[in-house]
Amino acid sequence: MAHKTTTIAFLFPTLNEEQAIISTIKSIPSDYLKNQGYSVKTFVVDGGSKDKTIELAKKAGTTVIISPKKGYGFQYKFALSKLTSDIVVTGDADGTYPFSVAPDLIKLIEKEDLDFITTNRFYNLGKGSMSLIHNLGNRILSVLTVLLFRINLKDSQSGMWCFKLAKVKELDLKDDDMAFSEEIKIKAFQNLRCKEVGISYKRRIGKSKLNINHAFKNLYFLFKLRFKNV
């Protein structure tokens, strides 16, 4: 009996990432994974880019999902509802994440029968990859996540994950904005077989969309999730 081919989806939420979208897509080790017997597809879920992000992604052979509205969490939830792959690998389309490690993450999922892997950017921060304020804010949010939810996590805000799609679809994920990143980790670590692994993290290509308001919203969401159980 022939074995079912494991399908892998690489998924990127985008909003005006024309400067890095091509290099991000090219950094995906698709050929290597295909040679290892996997079926690989790449997806962009766009939240209303006004530049050439969508055009460039399509030229690079990537399937573009148009989200009805922008918002980091909303775009992810909308895209995940459309996908049917076995395993999903995520990350930003700004050159920060090392997609070369994707095969290792996928093998780890399979070897240890994990459902969800998140990554720790603090393991190897590249020069200029985070401003002092960005670094401090990330660390404060990560410490509070551990204290409030008693989970073993060093980086609650990392956007590179590898997971079994069917398992993540079982989670009741609600946030439509940047707090989605901490929400998916908290709920995964509370309900699924999870692990965090260290990665390198580089300076982004293009202008950052993060601001101080995102930090306060993420902080508020942590307390709301912990004490109101949203």
Tab-separated table of C-alpha atoms in Angstrom:
chain	number	residue	atom	x	y	z
A	1	MET	CA	0.000	0.000	0.000
A	2	ALA	CA	1.378	3.405	-0.974
A	3	HIS	CA	2.067	5.855	1.833
A	4	LYS	CA	0.188	9.136	1.883
A	5	THR	CA	2.410	12.061	0.890
A	6	THR	CA	2.709	14.626	3.653
A	7	THR	CA	1.682	18.051	2.389
A	8	ILE	CA	3.510	21.161	3.592
A	9	ALA	CA	2.186	24.725	3.317
A	10	PHE	CA	4.379	27.772	3.840
A	11	LEU	CA	2.160	30.671	4.858
A	12	PHE	CA	3.005	34.387	5.059
A	13	PRO	CA	0.703	37.217	6.144
A	14	THR	CA	1.567	40.301	4.093
A	15	LEU	CA	0.862	43.995	3.971
A	16	ASN	CA	3.104	46.023	1.653
A	17	GLU	CA	6.149	43.718	1.655
A	18	GLU	CA	7.306	44.205	-1.943
A	19	GLN	CA	10.917	44.737	-0.865
A	20	ALA	CA	11.349	41.300	0.674
A	21	ILE	CA	8.604	39.044	-0.661
A	22	ILE	CA	10.692	37.561	-3.492
A	23	SER	CA	13.766	36.848	-1.363
A	24	THR	CA	11.530	35.358	1.344
A	25	ILE	CA	9.871	32.989	-1.114
A	26	LYS	CA	13.233	32.033	-2.625
A	27	SER	CA	14.567	31.196	0.842
A	28	ILE	CA	12.053	28.372	1.236
A	29	PRO	CA	13.808	24.992	0.715
A	30	SER	CA	11.011	23.678	-1.501
A	31	ASP	CA	13.216	21.579	-3.788
A	32	TYR	CA	14.940	19.907	-0.853
A	33	LEU	CA	11.621	19.054	0.787
A	34	LYS	CA	10.204	17.720	-2.473
A	35	ASN	CA	13.285	15.534	-2.879
A	36	GLN	CA	12.564	14.205	0.610
A	37	GLY	CA	9.112	13.118	-0.534
A	38	TYR	CA	6.946	15.998	0.652
A	39	SER	CA	4.409	17.957	-1.349
A	40	VAL	CA	5.104	21.686	-0.924
A	41	LYS	CA	2.999	24.763	-1.631
A	42	THR	CA	3.530	28.412	-0.709
A	43	PHE	CA	0.764	30.830	0.249
A	44	VAL	CA	0.528	34.542	0.927
A	45	VAL	CA	-2.492	35.904	2.772
A	46	ASP	CA	-2.626	39.587	1.980
A	47	GLY	CA	-4.405	42.218	4.028
A	48	GLY	CA	-4.724	44.918	1.386
A	49	SER	CA	-1.250	45.713	0.064
A	50	LYS	CA	-1.024	48.896	-2.001
A	51	ASP	CA	2.395	48.097	-3.460
A	52	LYS	CA	3.535	45.211	-5.709
A	53	THR	CA	3.439	42.487	-3.015
A	54	ILE	CA	0.608	40.522	-4.610
A	55	GLU	CA	1.958	40.883	-8.151
A	56	LEU	CA	5.445	39.750	-7.142
A	57	ALA	CA	4.166	36.840	-5.065
A	58	LYS	CA	2.122	35.554	-7.988
A	59	LYS	CA	5.088	35.892	-10.362
A	60	ALA	CA	7.110	33.801	-7.930
A	61	GLY	CA	4.536	31.020	-8.195
A	62	THR	CA	2.888	31.620	-4.839
A	63	THR	CA	-0.840	31.245	-4.268
A	64	VAL	CA	-2.275	34.533	-2.978
A	65	ILE	CA	-5.236	34.502	-0.602
A	66	ILE	CA	-6.956	37.879	-0.365
A	67	SER	CA	-8.126	38.546	3.172
A	68	PRO	CA	-11.422	40.489	3.525
A	69	LYS	CA	-9.658	42.808	5.958
A	70	LYS	CA	-6.213	43.450	7.345
A	71	GLY	CA	-5.029	42.381	10.767
A	72	TYR	CA	-2.291	39.874	11.611
A	73	GLY	CA	-4.596	37.512	13.479
A	74	PHE	CA	-7.534	37.868	11.136
A	75	GLN	CA	-5.378	37.167	8.101
A	76	TYR	CA	-3.970	34.030	9.703
A	77	LYS	CA	-7.372	32.717	10.783
A	78	PHE	CA	-8.853	33.397	7.357
A	79	ALA	CA	-5.995	31.647	5.559
A	80	LEU	CA	-5.932	28.647	7.897
A	81	SER	CA	-9.644	28.107	7.266
A	82	LYS	CA	-8.816	27.745	3.552
A	83	LEU	CA	-5.800	25.446	3.796
A	84	THR	CA	-5.934	21.646	3.735
A	85	SER	CA	-2.238	20.811	4.210
A	86	ASP	CA	-0.928	18.405	6.833
A	87	ILE	CA	1.773	20.730	8.193
A	88	VAL	CA	2.026	24.518	8.038
A	89	VAL	CA	5.193	26.592	8.402
A	90	THR	CA	4.671	30.296	9.044
A	91	GLY	CA	6.745	33.444	9.215
A	92	ASP	CA	6.896	37.064	8.190
A	93	ALA	CA	7.692	38.064	4.605
A	94	ASP	CA	10.339	40.581	5.631
A	95	GLY	CA	13.561	38.559	5.601
A	96	THR	CA	13.787	38.125	9.365
A	97	TYR	CA	13.143	34.392	9.737
A	98	PRO	CA	15.441	31.528	8.607
A	99	PHE	CA	13.197	29.291	6.514
A	100	SER	CA	16.230	27.120	5.828
A	101	VAL	CA	15.485	25.425	9.177
A	102	ALA	CA	11.994	24.355	8.064
A	103	PRO	CA	13.056	20.776	7.194
A	104	ASP	CA	14.478	20.384	10.698
A	105	LEU	CA	11.251	21.648	12.259
A	106	ILE	CA	9.152	19.310	10.129
A	107	LYS	CA	11.355	16.326	10.997
A	108	LEU	CA	11.099	17.237	14.683
A	109	ILE	CA	7.300	17.317	14.460
A	110	GLU	CA	7.357	13.845	12.953
A	111	LYS	CA	10.094	12.316	15.117
A	112	GLU	CA	8.666	13.490	18.442
A	113	ASP	CA	5.007	13.353	17.381
A	114	LEU	CA	4.542	17.040	18.183
A	115	ASP	CA	1.567	19.162	17.196
A	116	PHE	CA	3.073	22.649	17.400
A	117	ILE	CA	6.590	24.107	17.353
A	118	THR	CA	7.316	27.769	18.005
A	119	THR	CA	10.690	29.468	17.781
A	120	ASN	CA	12.856	31.537	20.100
A	121	ARG	CA	14.420	34.548	18.362
A	122	PHE	CA	16.468	35.475	21.429
A	123	TYR	CA	18.576	32.362	20.869
A	124	ASN	CA	20.517	34.166	18.120
A	125	LEU	CA	19.518	37.789	17.565
A	126	GLY	CA	21.234	39.375	14.584
A	127	LYS	CA	22.719	42.844	14.850
A	128	GLY	CA	20.026	45.466	14.461
A	129	SER	CA	17.238	42.870	14.299
A	130	MET	CA	15.418	44.479	17.229
A	131	SER	CA	15.521	47.982	18.629
A	132	LEU	CA	16.131	48.352	22.359
A	133	ILE	CA	12.451	49.129	22.965
A	134	HIS	CA	11.300	46.257	20.735
A	135	ASN	CA	13.644	43.855	22.528
A	136	LEU	CA	12.558	44.998	25.990
A	137	GLY	CA	8.874	44.862	25.103
A	138	ASN	CA	9.192	41.337	23.722
A	139	ARG	CA	11.010	40.127	26.810
A	140	ILE	CA	8.478	41.690	29.203
A	141	LEU	CA	5.566	40.128	27.321
A	142	SER	CA	7.342	36.762	27.281
A	143	VAL	CA	8.031	36.820	31.032
A	144	LEU	CA	4.432	37.787	31.783
A	145	THR	CA	3.187	34.977	29.541
A	146	VAL	CA	5.189	32.461	31.558
A	147	LEU	CA	4.077	33.906	34.901
A	148	LEU	CA	0.402	34.155	33.989
A	149	PHE	CA	0.015	30.835	32.175
A	150	ARG	CA	2.797	28.646	33.611
A	151	ILE	CA	4.068	27.481	30.256
A	152	ASN	CA	7.669	26.812	29.242
A	153	LEU	CA	8.277	29.599	26.737
A	154	LYS	CA	11.113	32.060	26.149
A	155	ASP	CA	9.703	34.078	23.230
A	156	SER	CA	5.942	34.601	23.274
A	157	GLN	CA	5.975	36.953	20.268
A	158	SER	CA	7.885	34.968	17.642
A	159	GLY	CA	6.062	34.653	14.317
A	160	MET	CA	7.737	31.501	13.010
A	161	TRP	CA	5.793	28.337	13.771
A	162	CYS	CA	5.510	24.808	12.416
A	163	PHE	CA	2.373	22.841	13.222
A	164	LYS	CA	-0.123	20.186	12.282
A	165	LEU	CA	-2.974	22.103	10.706
A	166	ALA	CA	-5.737	19.801	11.941
A	167	LYS	CA	-4.594	20.234	15.546
A	168	VAL	CA	-4.383	24.026	15.389
A	169	LYS	CA	-7.837	24.186	13.827
A	170	GLU	CA	-9.136	22.671	17.070
A	171	LEU	CA	-7.964	25.729	19.035
A	172	ASP	CA	-10.444	28.507	19.711
A	173	LEU	CA	-8.368	31.424	18.391
A	174	LYS	CA	-10.009	34.828	18.612
A	175	ASP	CA	-7.631	37.794	18.360
A	176	ASP	CA	-7.555	39.604	15.011
A	177	ASP	CA	-4.410	41.649	15.622
A	178	MET	CA	-0.827	41.085	16.794
A	179	ALA	CA	-1.883	39.399	20.063
A	180	PHE	CA	-2.784	36.394	17.900
A	181	SER	CA	0.900	35.451	18.086
A	182	GLU	CA	0.850	35.007	21.858
A	183	GLU	CA	-2.664	33.563	21.850
A	184	ILE	CA	-1.831	30.716	19.480
A	185	LYS	CA	1.187	29.743	21.592
A	186	ILE	CA	-0.659	29.889	24.905
A	187	LYS	CA	-3.576	27.813	23.687
A	188	ALA	CA	-1.306	25.379	21.865
A	189	PHE	CA	0.895	24.820	24.937
A	190	GLN	CA	-2.213	24.352	27.080
A	191	ASN	CA	-3.855	21.815	24.780
A	192	LEU	CA	-1.333	20.253	22.396
A	193	ARG	CA	2.091	18.581	22.312
A	194	CYS	CA	4.456	21.524	21.864
A	195	LYS	CA	8.079	22.560	21.835
A	196	GLU	CA	10.105	25.765	21.431
A	197	VAL	CA	13.374	25.767	19.490
A	198	GLY	CA	16.040	28.430	19.051
A	199	ILE	CA	16.579	30.166	15.714
A	200	SER	CA	18.512	33.067	14.255
A	201	TYR	CA	16.678	36.335	13.632
A	202	LYS	CA	17.785	39.063	11.203
A	203	ARG	CA	17.097	42.735	10.615
A	204	ARG	CA	13.882	43.176	8.641
A	205	ILE	CA	13.826	44.416	5.050
A	206	GLY	CA	11.515	47.402	4.698
A	207	LYS	CA	9.657	49.505	7.230
A	208	SER	CA	8.345	47.912	10.418
A	209	LYS	CA	4.612	48.062	11.073
A	210	LEU	CA	4.928	47.515	14.811
A	211	ASN	CA	4.402	50.360	17.239
A	212	ILE	CA	3.970	50.931	20.976
A	213	ASN	CA	0.206	50.467	20.686
A	214	HIS	CA	0.715	46.840	19.680
A	215	ALA	CA	2.703	46.227	22.872
A	216	PHE	CA	-0.059	47.652	25.068
A	217	LYS	CA	-2.739	45.729	23.178
A	218	ASN	CA	-0.765	42.509	23.597
A	219	LEU	CA	-0.294	43.240	27.304
A	220	TYR	CA	-4.018	43.874	27.737
A	221	PHE	CA	-4.866	40.686	25.849
A	222	LEU	CA	-2.682	38.596	28.181
A	223	PHE	CA	-4.600	39.730	31.249
A	224	LYS	CA	-7.950	39.438	29.488
A	225	LEU	CA	-7.143	35.887	28.403
A	226	ARG	CA	-5.900	34.916	31.864
A	227	PHE	CA	-8.645	36.415	33.991
A	228	LYS	CA	-11.645	36.605	31.649
A	229	ASN	CA	-10.808	33.412	29.749
A	230	VAL	CA	-11.653	34.842	26.315
